[in-house]
Coordinates of C-alpha atoms in Angstrom, one line a residue:
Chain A
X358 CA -13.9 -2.1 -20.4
X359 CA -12.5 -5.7 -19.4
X360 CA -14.2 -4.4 -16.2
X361 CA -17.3 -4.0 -17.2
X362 CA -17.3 -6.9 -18.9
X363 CA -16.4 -9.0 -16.5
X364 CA -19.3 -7.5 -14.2
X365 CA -22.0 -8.6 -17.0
X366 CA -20.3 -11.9 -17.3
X367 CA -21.0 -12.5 -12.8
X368 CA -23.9 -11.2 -13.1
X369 CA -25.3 -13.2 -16.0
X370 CA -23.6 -16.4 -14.3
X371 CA -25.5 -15.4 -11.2
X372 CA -28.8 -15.8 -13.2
X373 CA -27.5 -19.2 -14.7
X374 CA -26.7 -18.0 -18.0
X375 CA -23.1 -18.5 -19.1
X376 CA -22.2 -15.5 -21.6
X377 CA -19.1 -15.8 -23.2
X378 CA -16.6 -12.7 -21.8
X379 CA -15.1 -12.3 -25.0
X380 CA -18.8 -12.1 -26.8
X381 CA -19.6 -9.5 -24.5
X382 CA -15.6 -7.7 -25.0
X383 CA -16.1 -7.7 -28.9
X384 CA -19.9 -6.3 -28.6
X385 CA -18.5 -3.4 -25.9
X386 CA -15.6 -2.5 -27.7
X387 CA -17.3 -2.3 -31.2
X388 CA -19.7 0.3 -29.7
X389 CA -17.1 2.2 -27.4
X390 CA -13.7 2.0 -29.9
X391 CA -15.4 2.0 -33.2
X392 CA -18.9 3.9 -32.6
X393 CA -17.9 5.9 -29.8
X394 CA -20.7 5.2 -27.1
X395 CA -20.3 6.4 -23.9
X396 CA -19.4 3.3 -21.9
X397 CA -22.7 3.0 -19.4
X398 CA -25.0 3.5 -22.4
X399 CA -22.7 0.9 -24.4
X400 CA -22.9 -1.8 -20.9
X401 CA -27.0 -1.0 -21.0
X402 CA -26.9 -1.7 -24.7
X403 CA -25.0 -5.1 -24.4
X404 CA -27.2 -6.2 -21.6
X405 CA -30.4 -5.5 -23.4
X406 CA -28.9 -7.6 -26.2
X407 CA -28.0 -10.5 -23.8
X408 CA -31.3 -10.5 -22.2
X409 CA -33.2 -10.9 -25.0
X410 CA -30.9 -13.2 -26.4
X411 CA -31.8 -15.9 -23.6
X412 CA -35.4 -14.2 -23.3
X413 CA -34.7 -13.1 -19.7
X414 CA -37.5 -10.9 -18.5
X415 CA -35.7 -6.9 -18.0
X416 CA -37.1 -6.3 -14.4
X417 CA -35.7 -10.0 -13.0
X418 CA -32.3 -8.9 -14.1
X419 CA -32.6 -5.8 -12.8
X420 CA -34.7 -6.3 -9.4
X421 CA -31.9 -5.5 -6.9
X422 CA -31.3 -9.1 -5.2
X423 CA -31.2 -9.4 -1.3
X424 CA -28.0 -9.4 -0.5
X425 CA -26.2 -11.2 2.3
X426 CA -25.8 -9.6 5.5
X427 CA -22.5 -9.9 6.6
X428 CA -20.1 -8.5 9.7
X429 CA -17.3 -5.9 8.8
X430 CA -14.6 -8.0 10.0
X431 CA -15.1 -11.1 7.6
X432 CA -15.4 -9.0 4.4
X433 CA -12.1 -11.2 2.6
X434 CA -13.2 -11.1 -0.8
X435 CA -13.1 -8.4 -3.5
X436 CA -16.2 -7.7 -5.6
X437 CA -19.0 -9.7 -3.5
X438 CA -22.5 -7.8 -3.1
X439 CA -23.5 -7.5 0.4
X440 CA -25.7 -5.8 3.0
X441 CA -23.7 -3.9 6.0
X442 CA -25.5 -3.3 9.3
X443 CA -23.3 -0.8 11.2
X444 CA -22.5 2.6 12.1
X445 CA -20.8 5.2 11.3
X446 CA -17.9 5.7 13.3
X447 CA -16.1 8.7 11.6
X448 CA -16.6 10.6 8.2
X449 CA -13.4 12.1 7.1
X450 CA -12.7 14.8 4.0
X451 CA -13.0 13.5 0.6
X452 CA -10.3 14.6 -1.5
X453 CA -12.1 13.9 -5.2
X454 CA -15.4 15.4 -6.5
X455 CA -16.3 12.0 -7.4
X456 CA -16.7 10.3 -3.7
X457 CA -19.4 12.4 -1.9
X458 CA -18.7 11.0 1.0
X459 CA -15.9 8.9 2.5
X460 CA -15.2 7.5 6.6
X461 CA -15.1 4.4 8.7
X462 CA -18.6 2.3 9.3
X463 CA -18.1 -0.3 12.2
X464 CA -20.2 -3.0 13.7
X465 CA -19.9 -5.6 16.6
X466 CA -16.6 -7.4 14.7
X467 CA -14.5 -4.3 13.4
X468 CA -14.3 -1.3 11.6
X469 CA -14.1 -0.9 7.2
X470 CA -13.7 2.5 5.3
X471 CA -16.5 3.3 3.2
X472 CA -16.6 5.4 -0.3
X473 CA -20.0 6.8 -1.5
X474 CA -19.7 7.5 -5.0
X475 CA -21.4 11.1 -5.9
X476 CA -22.4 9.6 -9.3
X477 CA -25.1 7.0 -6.6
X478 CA -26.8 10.2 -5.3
X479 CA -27.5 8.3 -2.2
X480 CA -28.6 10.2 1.3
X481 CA -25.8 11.7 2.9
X482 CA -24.9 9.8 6.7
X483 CA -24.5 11.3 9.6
X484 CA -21.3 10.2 12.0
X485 CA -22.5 8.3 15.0
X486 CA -25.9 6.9 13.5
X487 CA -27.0 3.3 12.4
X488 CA -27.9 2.1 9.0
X489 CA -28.6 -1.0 7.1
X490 CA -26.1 -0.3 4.1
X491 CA -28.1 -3.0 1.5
X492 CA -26.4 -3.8 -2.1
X493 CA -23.1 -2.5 -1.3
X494 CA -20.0 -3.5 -2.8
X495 CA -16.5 -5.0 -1.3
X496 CA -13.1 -3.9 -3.0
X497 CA -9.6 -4.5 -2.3
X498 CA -6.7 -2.4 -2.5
X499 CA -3.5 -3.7 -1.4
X500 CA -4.9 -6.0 1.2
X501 CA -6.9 -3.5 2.8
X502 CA -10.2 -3.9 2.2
X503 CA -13.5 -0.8 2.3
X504 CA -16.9 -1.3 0.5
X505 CA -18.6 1.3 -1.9
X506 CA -21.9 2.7 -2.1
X507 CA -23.5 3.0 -5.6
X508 CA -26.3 3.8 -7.4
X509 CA -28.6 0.4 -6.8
X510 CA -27.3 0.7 -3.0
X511 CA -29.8 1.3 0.0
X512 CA -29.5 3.4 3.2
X513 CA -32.1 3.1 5.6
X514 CA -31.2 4.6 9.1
X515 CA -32.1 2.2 12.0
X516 CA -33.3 3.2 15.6
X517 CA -30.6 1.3 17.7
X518 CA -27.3 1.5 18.7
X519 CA -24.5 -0.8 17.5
X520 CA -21.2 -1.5 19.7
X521 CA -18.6 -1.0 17.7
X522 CA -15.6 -3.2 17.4
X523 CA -15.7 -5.3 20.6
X524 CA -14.6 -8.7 19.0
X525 CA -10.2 -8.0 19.8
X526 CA -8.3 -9.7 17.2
X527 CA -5.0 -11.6 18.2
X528 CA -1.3 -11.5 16.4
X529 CA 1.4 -13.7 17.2
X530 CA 4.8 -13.0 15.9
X531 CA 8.6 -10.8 16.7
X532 CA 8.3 -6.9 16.5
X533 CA 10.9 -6.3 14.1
X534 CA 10.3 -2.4 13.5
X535 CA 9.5 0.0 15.7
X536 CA 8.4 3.1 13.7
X537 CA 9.3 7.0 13.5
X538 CA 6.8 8.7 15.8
X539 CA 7.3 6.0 18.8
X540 CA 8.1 7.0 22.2
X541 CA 8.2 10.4 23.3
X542 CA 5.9 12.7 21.1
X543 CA 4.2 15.7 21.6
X544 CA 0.8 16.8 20.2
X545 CA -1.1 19.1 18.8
X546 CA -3.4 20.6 21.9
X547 CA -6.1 22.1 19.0
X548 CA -6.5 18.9 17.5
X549 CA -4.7 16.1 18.9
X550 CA -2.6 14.9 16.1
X551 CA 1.3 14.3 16.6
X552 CA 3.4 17.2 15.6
X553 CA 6.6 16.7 13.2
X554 CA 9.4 18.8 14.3
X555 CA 7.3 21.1 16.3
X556 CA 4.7 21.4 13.9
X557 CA 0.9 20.5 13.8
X558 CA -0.1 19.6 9.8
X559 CA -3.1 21.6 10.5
X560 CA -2.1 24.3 12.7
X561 CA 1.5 25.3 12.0
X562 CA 3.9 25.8 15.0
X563 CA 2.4 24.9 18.7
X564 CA 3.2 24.6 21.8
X565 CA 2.7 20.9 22.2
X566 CA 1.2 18.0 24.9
X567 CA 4.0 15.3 25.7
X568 CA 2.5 11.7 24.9
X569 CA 3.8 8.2 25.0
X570 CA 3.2 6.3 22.2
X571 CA 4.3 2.7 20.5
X572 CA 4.0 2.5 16.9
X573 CA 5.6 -1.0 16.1
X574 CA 5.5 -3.8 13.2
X575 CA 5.3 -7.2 14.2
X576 CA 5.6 -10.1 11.7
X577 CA 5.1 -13.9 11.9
X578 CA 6.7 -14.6 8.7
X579 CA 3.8 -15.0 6.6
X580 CA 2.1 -11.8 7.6
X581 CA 3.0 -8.2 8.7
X582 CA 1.0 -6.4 11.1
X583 CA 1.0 -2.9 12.4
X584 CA 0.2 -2.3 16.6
X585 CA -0.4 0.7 18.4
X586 CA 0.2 1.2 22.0
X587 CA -1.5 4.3 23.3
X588 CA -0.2 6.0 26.6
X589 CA -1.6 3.5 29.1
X590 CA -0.1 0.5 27.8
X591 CA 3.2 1.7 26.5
X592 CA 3.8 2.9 30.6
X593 CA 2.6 -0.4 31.8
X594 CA 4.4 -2.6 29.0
X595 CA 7.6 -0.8 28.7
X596 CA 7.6 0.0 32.8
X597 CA 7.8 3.7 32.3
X598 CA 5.7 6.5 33.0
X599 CA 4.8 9.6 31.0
X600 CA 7.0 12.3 33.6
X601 CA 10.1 9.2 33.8
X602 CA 10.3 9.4 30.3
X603 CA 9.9 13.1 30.1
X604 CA 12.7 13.2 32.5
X605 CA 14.7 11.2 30.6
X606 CA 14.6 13.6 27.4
X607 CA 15.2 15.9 30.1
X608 CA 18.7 14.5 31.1
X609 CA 20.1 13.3 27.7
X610 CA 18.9 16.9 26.1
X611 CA 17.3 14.3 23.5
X612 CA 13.5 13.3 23.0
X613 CA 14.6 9.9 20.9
X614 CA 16.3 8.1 24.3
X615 CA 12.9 7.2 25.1
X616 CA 12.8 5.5 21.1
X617 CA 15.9 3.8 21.9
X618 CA 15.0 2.0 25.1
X619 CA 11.7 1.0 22.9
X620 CA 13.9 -0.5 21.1
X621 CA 16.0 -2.1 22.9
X622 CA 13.1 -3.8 24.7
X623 CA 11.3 -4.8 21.9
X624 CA 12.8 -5.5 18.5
X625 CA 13.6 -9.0 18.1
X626 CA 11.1 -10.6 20.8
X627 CA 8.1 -13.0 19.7
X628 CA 4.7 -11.2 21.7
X629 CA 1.2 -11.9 21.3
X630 CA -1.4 -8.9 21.1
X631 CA -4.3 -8.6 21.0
X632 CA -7.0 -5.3 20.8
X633 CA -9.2 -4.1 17.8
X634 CA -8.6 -4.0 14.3
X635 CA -8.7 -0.1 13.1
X636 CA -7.6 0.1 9.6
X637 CA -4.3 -1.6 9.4
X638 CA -3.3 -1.2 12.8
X639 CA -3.9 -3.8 16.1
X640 CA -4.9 -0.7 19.1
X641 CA -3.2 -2.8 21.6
X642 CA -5.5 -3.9 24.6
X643 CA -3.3 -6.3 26.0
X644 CA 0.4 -7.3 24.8
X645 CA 2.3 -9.8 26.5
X646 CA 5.8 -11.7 25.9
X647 CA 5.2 -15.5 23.8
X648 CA 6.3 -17.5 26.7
X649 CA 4.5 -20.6 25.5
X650 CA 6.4 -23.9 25.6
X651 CA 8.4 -24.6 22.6
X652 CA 8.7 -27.9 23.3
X653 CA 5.2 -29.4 22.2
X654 CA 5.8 -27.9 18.9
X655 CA 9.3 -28.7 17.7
X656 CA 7.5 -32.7 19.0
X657 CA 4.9 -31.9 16.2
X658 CA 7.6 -30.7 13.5
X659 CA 9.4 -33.6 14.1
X660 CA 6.8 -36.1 14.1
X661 CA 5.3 -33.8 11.2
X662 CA 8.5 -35.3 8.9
X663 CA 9.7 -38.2 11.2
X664 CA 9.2 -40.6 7.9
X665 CA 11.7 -38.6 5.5
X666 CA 14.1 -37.6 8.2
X667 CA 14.2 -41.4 8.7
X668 CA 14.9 -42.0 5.0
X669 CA 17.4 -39.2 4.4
Chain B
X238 CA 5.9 6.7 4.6
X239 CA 3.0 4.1 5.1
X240 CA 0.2 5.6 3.1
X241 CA -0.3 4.8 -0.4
X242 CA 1.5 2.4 -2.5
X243 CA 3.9 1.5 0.6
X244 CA 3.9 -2.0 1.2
X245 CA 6.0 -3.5 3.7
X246 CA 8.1 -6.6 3.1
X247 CA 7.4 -10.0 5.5
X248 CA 11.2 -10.5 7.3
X249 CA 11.9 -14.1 6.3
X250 CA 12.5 -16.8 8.9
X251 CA 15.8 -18.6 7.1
X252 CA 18.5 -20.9 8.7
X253 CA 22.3 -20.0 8.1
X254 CA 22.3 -23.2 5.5
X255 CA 19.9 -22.1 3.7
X256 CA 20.7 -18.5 3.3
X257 CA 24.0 -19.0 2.3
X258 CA 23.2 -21.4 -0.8
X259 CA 20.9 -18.9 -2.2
X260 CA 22.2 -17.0 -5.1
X261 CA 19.3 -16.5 -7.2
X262 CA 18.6 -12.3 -7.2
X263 CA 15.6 -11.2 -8.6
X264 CA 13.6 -7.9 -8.8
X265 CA 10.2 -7.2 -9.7
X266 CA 9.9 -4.9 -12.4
X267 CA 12.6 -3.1 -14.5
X268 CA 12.2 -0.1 -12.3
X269 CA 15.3 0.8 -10.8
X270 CA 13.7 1.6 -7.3
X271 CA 11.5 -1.8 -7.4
X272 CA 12.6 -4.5 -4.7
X273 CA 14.8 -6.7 -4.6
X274 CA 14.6 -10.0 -3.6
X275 CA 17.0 -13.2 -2.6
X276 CA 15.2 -16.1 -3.8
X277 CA 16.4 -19.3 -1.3
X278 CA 16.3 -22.7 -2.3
X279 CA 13.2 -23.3 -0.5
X280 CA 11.3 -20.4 -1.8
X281 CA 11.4 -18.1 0.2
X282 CA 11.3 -15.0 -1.5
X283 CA 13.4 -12.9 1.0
X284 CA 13.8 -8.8 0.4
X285 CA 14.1 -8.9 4.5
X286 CA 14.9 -11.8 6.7
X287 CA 14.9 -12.3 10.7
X288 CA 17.8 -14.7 12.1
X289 CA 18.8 -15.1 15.1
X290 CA 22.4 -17.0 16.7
X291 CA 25.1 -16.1 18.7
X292 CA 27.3 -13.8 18.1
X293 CA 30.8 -15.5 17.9
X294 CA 33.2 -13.3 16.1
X295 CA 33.0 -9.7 15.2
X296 CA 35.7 -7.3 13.1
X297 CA 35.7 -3.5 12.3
X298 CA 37.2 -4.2 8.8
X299 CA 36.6 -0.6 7.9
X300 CA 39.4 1.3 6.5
X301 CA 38.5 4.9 7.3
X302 CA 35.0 4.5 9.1
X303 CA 33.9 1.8 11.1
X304 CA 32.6 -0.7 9.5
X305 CA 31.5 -4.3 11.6
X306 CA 31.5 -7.6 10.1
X307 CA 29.7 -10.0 12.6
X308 CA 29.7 -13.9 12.6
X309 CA 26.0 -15.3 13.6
X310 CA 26.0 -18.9 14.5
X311 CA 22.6 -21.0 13.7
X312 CA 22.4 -24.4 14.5
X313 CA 22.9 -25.3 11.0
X314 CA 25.5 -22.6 10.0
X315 CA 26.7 -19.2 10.1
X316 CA 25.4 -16.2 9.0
X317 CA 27.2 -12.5 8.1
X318 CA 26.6 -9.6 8.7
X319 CA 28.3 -5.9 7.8
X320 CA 27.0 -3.1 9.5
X321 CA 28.7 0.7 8.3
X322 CA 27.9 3.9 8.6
X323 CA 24.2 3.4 7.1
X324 CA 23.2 1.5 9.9
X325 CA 24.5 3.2 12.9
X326 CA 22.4 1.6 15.6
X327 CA 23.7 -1.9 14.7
X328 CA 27.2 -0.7 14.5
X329 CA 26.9 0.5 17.6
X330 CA 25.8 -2.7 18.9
X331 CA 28.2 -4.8 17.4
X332 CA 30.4 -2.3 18.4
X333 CA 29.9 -2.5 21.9
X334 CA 29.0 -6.2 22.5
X335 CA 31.2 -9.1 23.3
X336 CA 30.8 -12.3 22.2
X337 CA 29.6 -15.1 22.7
X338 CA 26.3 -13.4 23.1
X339 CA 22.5 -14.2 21.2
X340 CA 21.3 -11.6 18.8
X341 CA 18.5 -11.2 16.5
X342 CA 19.2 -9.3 13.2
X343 CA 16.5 -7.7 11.2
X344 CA 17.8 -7.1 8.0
X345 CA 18.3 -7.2 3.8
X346 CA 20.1 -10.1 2.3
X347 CA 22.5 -9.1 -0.1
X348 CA 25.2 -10.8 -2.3
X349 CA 28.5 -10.3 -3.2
X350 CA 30.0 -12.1 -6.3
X351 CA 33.9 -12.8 -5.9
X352 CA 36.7 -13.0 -8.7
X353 CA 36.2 -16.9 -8.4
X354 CA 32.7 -16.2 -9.7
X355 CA 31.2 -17.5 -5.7
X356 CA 28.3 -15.2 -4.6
X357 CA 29.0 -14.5 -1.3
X358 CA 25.6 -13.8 0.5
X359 CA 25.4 -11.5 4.0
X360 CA 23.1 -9.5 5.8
X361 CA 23.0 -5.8 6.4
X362 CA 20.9 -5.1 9.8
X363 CA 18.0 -2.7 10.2
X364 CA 18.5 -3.9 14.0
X365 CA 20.8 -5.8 15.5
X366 CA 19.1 -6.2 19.0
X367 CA 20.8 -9.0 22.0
X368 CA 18.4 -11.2 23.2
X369 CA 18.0 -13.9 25.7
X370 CA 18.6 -18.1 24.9
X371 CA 14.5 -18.7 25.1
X372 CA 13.6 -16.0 22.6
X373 CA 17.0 -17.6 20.2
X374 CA 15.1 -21.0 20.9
X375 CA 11.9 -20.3 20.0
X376 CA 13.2 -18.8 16.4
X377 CA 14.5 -21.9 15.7
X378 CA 11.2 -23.0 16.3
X379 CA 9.8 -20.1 14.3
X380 CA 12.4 -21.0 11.3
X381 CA 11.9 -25.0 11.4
X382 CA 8.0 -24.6 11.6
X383 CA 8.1 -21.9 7.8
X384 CA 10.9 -24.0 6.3
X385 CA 8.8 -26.9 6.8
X386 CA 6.1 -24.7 5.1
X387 CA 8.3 -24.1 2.2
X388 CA 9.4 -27.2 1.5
X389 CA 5.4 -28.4 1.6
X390 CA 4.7 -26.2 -1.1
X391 CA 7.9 -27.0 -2.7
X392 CA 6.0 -29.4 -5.4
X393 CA 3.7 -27.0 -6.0
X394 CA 2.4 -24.5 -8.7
X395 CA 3.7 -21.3 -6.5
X396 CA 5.3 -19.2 -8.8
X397 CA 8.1 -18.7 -6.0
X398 CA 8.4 -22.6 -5.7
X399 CA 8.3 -23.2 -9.3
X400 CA 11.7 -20.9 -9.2
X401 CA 13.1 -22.2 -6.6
X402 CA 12.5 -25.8 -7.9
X403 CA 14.0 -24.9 -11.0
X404 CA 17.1 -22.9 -10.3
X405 CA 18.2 -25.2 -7.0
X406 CA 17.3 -28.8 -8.1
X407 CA 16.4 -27.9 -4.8
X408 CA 17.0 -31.3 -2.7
X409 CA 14.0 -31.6 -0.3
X410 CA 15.5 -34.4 2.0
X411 CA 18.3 -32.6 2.7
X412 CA 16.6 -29.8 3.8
X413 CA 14.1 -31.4 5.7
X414 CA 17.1 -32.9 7.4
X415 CA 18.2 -29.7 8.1
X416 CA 15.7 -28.5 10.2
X417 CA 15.1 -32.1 11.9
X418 CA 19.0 -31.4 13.0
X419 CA 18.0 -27.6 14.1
X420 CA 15.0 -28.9 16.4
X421 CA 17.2 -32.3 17.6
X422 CA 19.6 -29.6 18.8
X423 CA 16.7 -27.8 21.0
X424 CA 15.7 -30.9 22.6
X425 CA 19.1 -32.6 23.0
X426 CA 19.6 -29.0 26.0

């Protein structure tokens, strides 16, 4: 309820008209707690009573507005209205009746998940074509941020083809974890993904594909950050090949030797990566060791507090 | 183990000075399994930390197990560390390395009140990794530059800082002196 109230309070301030939140909380709860309204007919009925209370015209307020085009990769804020140009990269399986459908849309900046509410009835998308996504919403959860579809959202496919992703982001910091499922793996041959003791998720026991994989955390001290290093770049970063490594398990009758010299390598050391954003994770491009001069910035720190270090 | 309400904790940059005046524990939530955290006098709001110094003593004190107690010199102090049975790969590298030697712990502060009624604060590692003298440099770096943070947005309306403020009397200059002596100590090489 304070939800919805809070959506008719932004959206009254966004005409100019400041609504009191708890005028609009009292009338809401009399009609859901005490008269038993079905919330969305008690939110209509509140509106209606607002509107004609400042003698705002129905169809202004509810006119969908043009929303703001903006790129996947600066969506920051939770709750903004905004118009997506991108693509759909991948659908994956919704696991509630409510979402009808649920994947990754990306565009020239980055990738964002997407919900589509069932209750919007909206056009289903096809992975791999283009839309303009108009009157979407932008949610947070947990620092991760997706947009949802819903019922005043558009979907009009578009005749072109949009790049996805090709803007790398860069993180700066020490790896300080380097996670289960690093190093020596072996997949799934039907469907690619990493098997757990032996085991594909999806297909039970099979004989898997060796890999070589990096799953690591780095961390600047402010922020955390997840990087993956696919095959290519863990043999050229850590200087060992897919059959050395193999051979390695081979020798020490133990796949996790190639996990430890990971480790050993890595945890502890300050690298700078860069590669695109998918979800939470960096896919490493490029990865190299922070070799930059320290000595220009411990001159800035100091000069930063010369005054005080003076005085104390 | 990432999916869902997972949320990884930042490791905390913190010199041996600091680190070992904070005694302020504090956990979110009355939940047995929420986090706990070490608040330092700074702020810093530390439920992991990442330090880094040389190695200059080390100890198995265990009676039956092994059980390491490491001494980790900063420029501005020491830090300790005790590494058992729980964390096997850094007992094994305290076991097998000989100091003097530079090493970066990643780890979980924890505290330890004596009969005196001190609290006794140490690490215990997720890693204990040795690393070169240009990687220990540029934590201090690392450590000076997000202390100086800290102590910027000591005055300020963070609830972290407000804490900090208020449990520590927290002494600003002294700190700030703290870390002026850390980076003197890079440059004086």
């Amino acid at each position: 309820m304070k939800e919805i109230a809070t959506q008719i309070e932004a959206r009254f301030a966004e005409m100019g008209v400041k609504v009191e939140i708890k005028d609009i909380e009292t009338r809401l709860n009399r009609l859901i707690n005490e008269f038993k309204v079905p919330a969305e007919e008690a939110r209509r009925n509140v509106i209606n009573y607002f509107l004609k209370e400042y003698d705002i015209p129905r169809t202004e307020f509810y006119t969908p507005r043009e929303t703001h085009l903006v790129k996947a990769s600066d969506i920051n804020e939770d709750g903004r209205w905004i118009t997506l140009r991108a693509k759909v990269v991948q659908l994956w399986e919704s696991n509630h009746e409510s979402i009808s459908q649920v994947g990754l849309l990306g565009d020239e900046s980055g990738t964002i998940k997407f919900t589509k509410w069932a209750k919007a009835e909206l056009p289903d998308v096809v992975e791999g074509n283009c839309y303009l996504f108009k009157n979407i919403t932008t949610s947070e959860y947990q620092g991760q941020f997706s947009v949802k579809f819903n019922k005043t959202s558009e979907i009009l496919p578009i005749d072109e083809d949009i790049d996805v992703g090709s803007i790398p982001v860069e993180f700066r910091g020490a790896i300080v974890d380097i996670q289960n499922g690093s190093g020596l793996i072996k997949r799934c041959p039907e469907c690619n993904r990493a098997l757990v003791k032996g085991a594909c998720g999806e297909h039970g026991k099979v004989d898997g594909v060796y890999d070589l994989r990096v799953k690591a955390v780095m961390d600047n001290g402010e922020k955390v950050q997840d990087i993956l290093l696919n095959r290519e770049m863990t043999e050229t970063f850590i200087g060992l090949t897919l059959d050395e490594a193999k051979d390695m398990a081979t020798e020490a009758l133990d796949q996790a030797v190639v996990c430890d010299l990971i480790k050993n390598k890595l945890i502890g050391r300050y690298f700078i990566a860069s590669g695109a954003k998918v979800d939470r994770f960096i896919l490493v491009e490029s990865i190299k060791k922070d070799e930059e001069p320290v000595v220009e910035e411990i001159n800035m720190l100091l000069a930063h507090t010369a005054p005080v270090s003076q005085e104390a | 183990m990432a999916e869902g309400g997972y949320f990884r904790e930042v490791a905390h940059r913190v010199f041996a000075a600091e680190f070992n005046e904070s005694t302020l524990q504090a956990r979110d939530g009355e939940d047995q399994y929420a986090p706990q955290y070490l608040l330092t006098p700074t702020g810093a709001k530390c439920n992991r930390v990442f330090v880094m110094g040389t190695l200059t003593e080390k100890e198995d004190v265990g009676t039956d197990a092994q059980f390491w107690r490491g001494r980790i010199v900063d420029p501005t102090g020491a830090f300790t560390v005790y590494a058992g049975q729980y964390q096997p790969e850094a007992a094994a590298v305290l076991a097998k390395t000989v100091p003097p030697e530079f090493i970066a712990v990643v780890g979980k502060p924890s505290t330890y009140e004596t009969k005196e009624g001190h609290i006794v604060t140490s690490i215990r590692p997720e890693y204990i990794q040795v690393v070169d003298a240009d990687t220990r440099d540029r934590w201090v770096v690392d450590a000076a530059k997000l202390t100086f943070a800290r102590l910027d947005k000591l005055r300020g309306a963070e609830p972290d800082a407000v804490k900090a403020r208020e449990f520590y009397s927290t002494n600003e200059a002294q700190y700030r002196d703290m870390v002026v002596q850390a980076l003197e100590s890079l440059r004086a090489q």
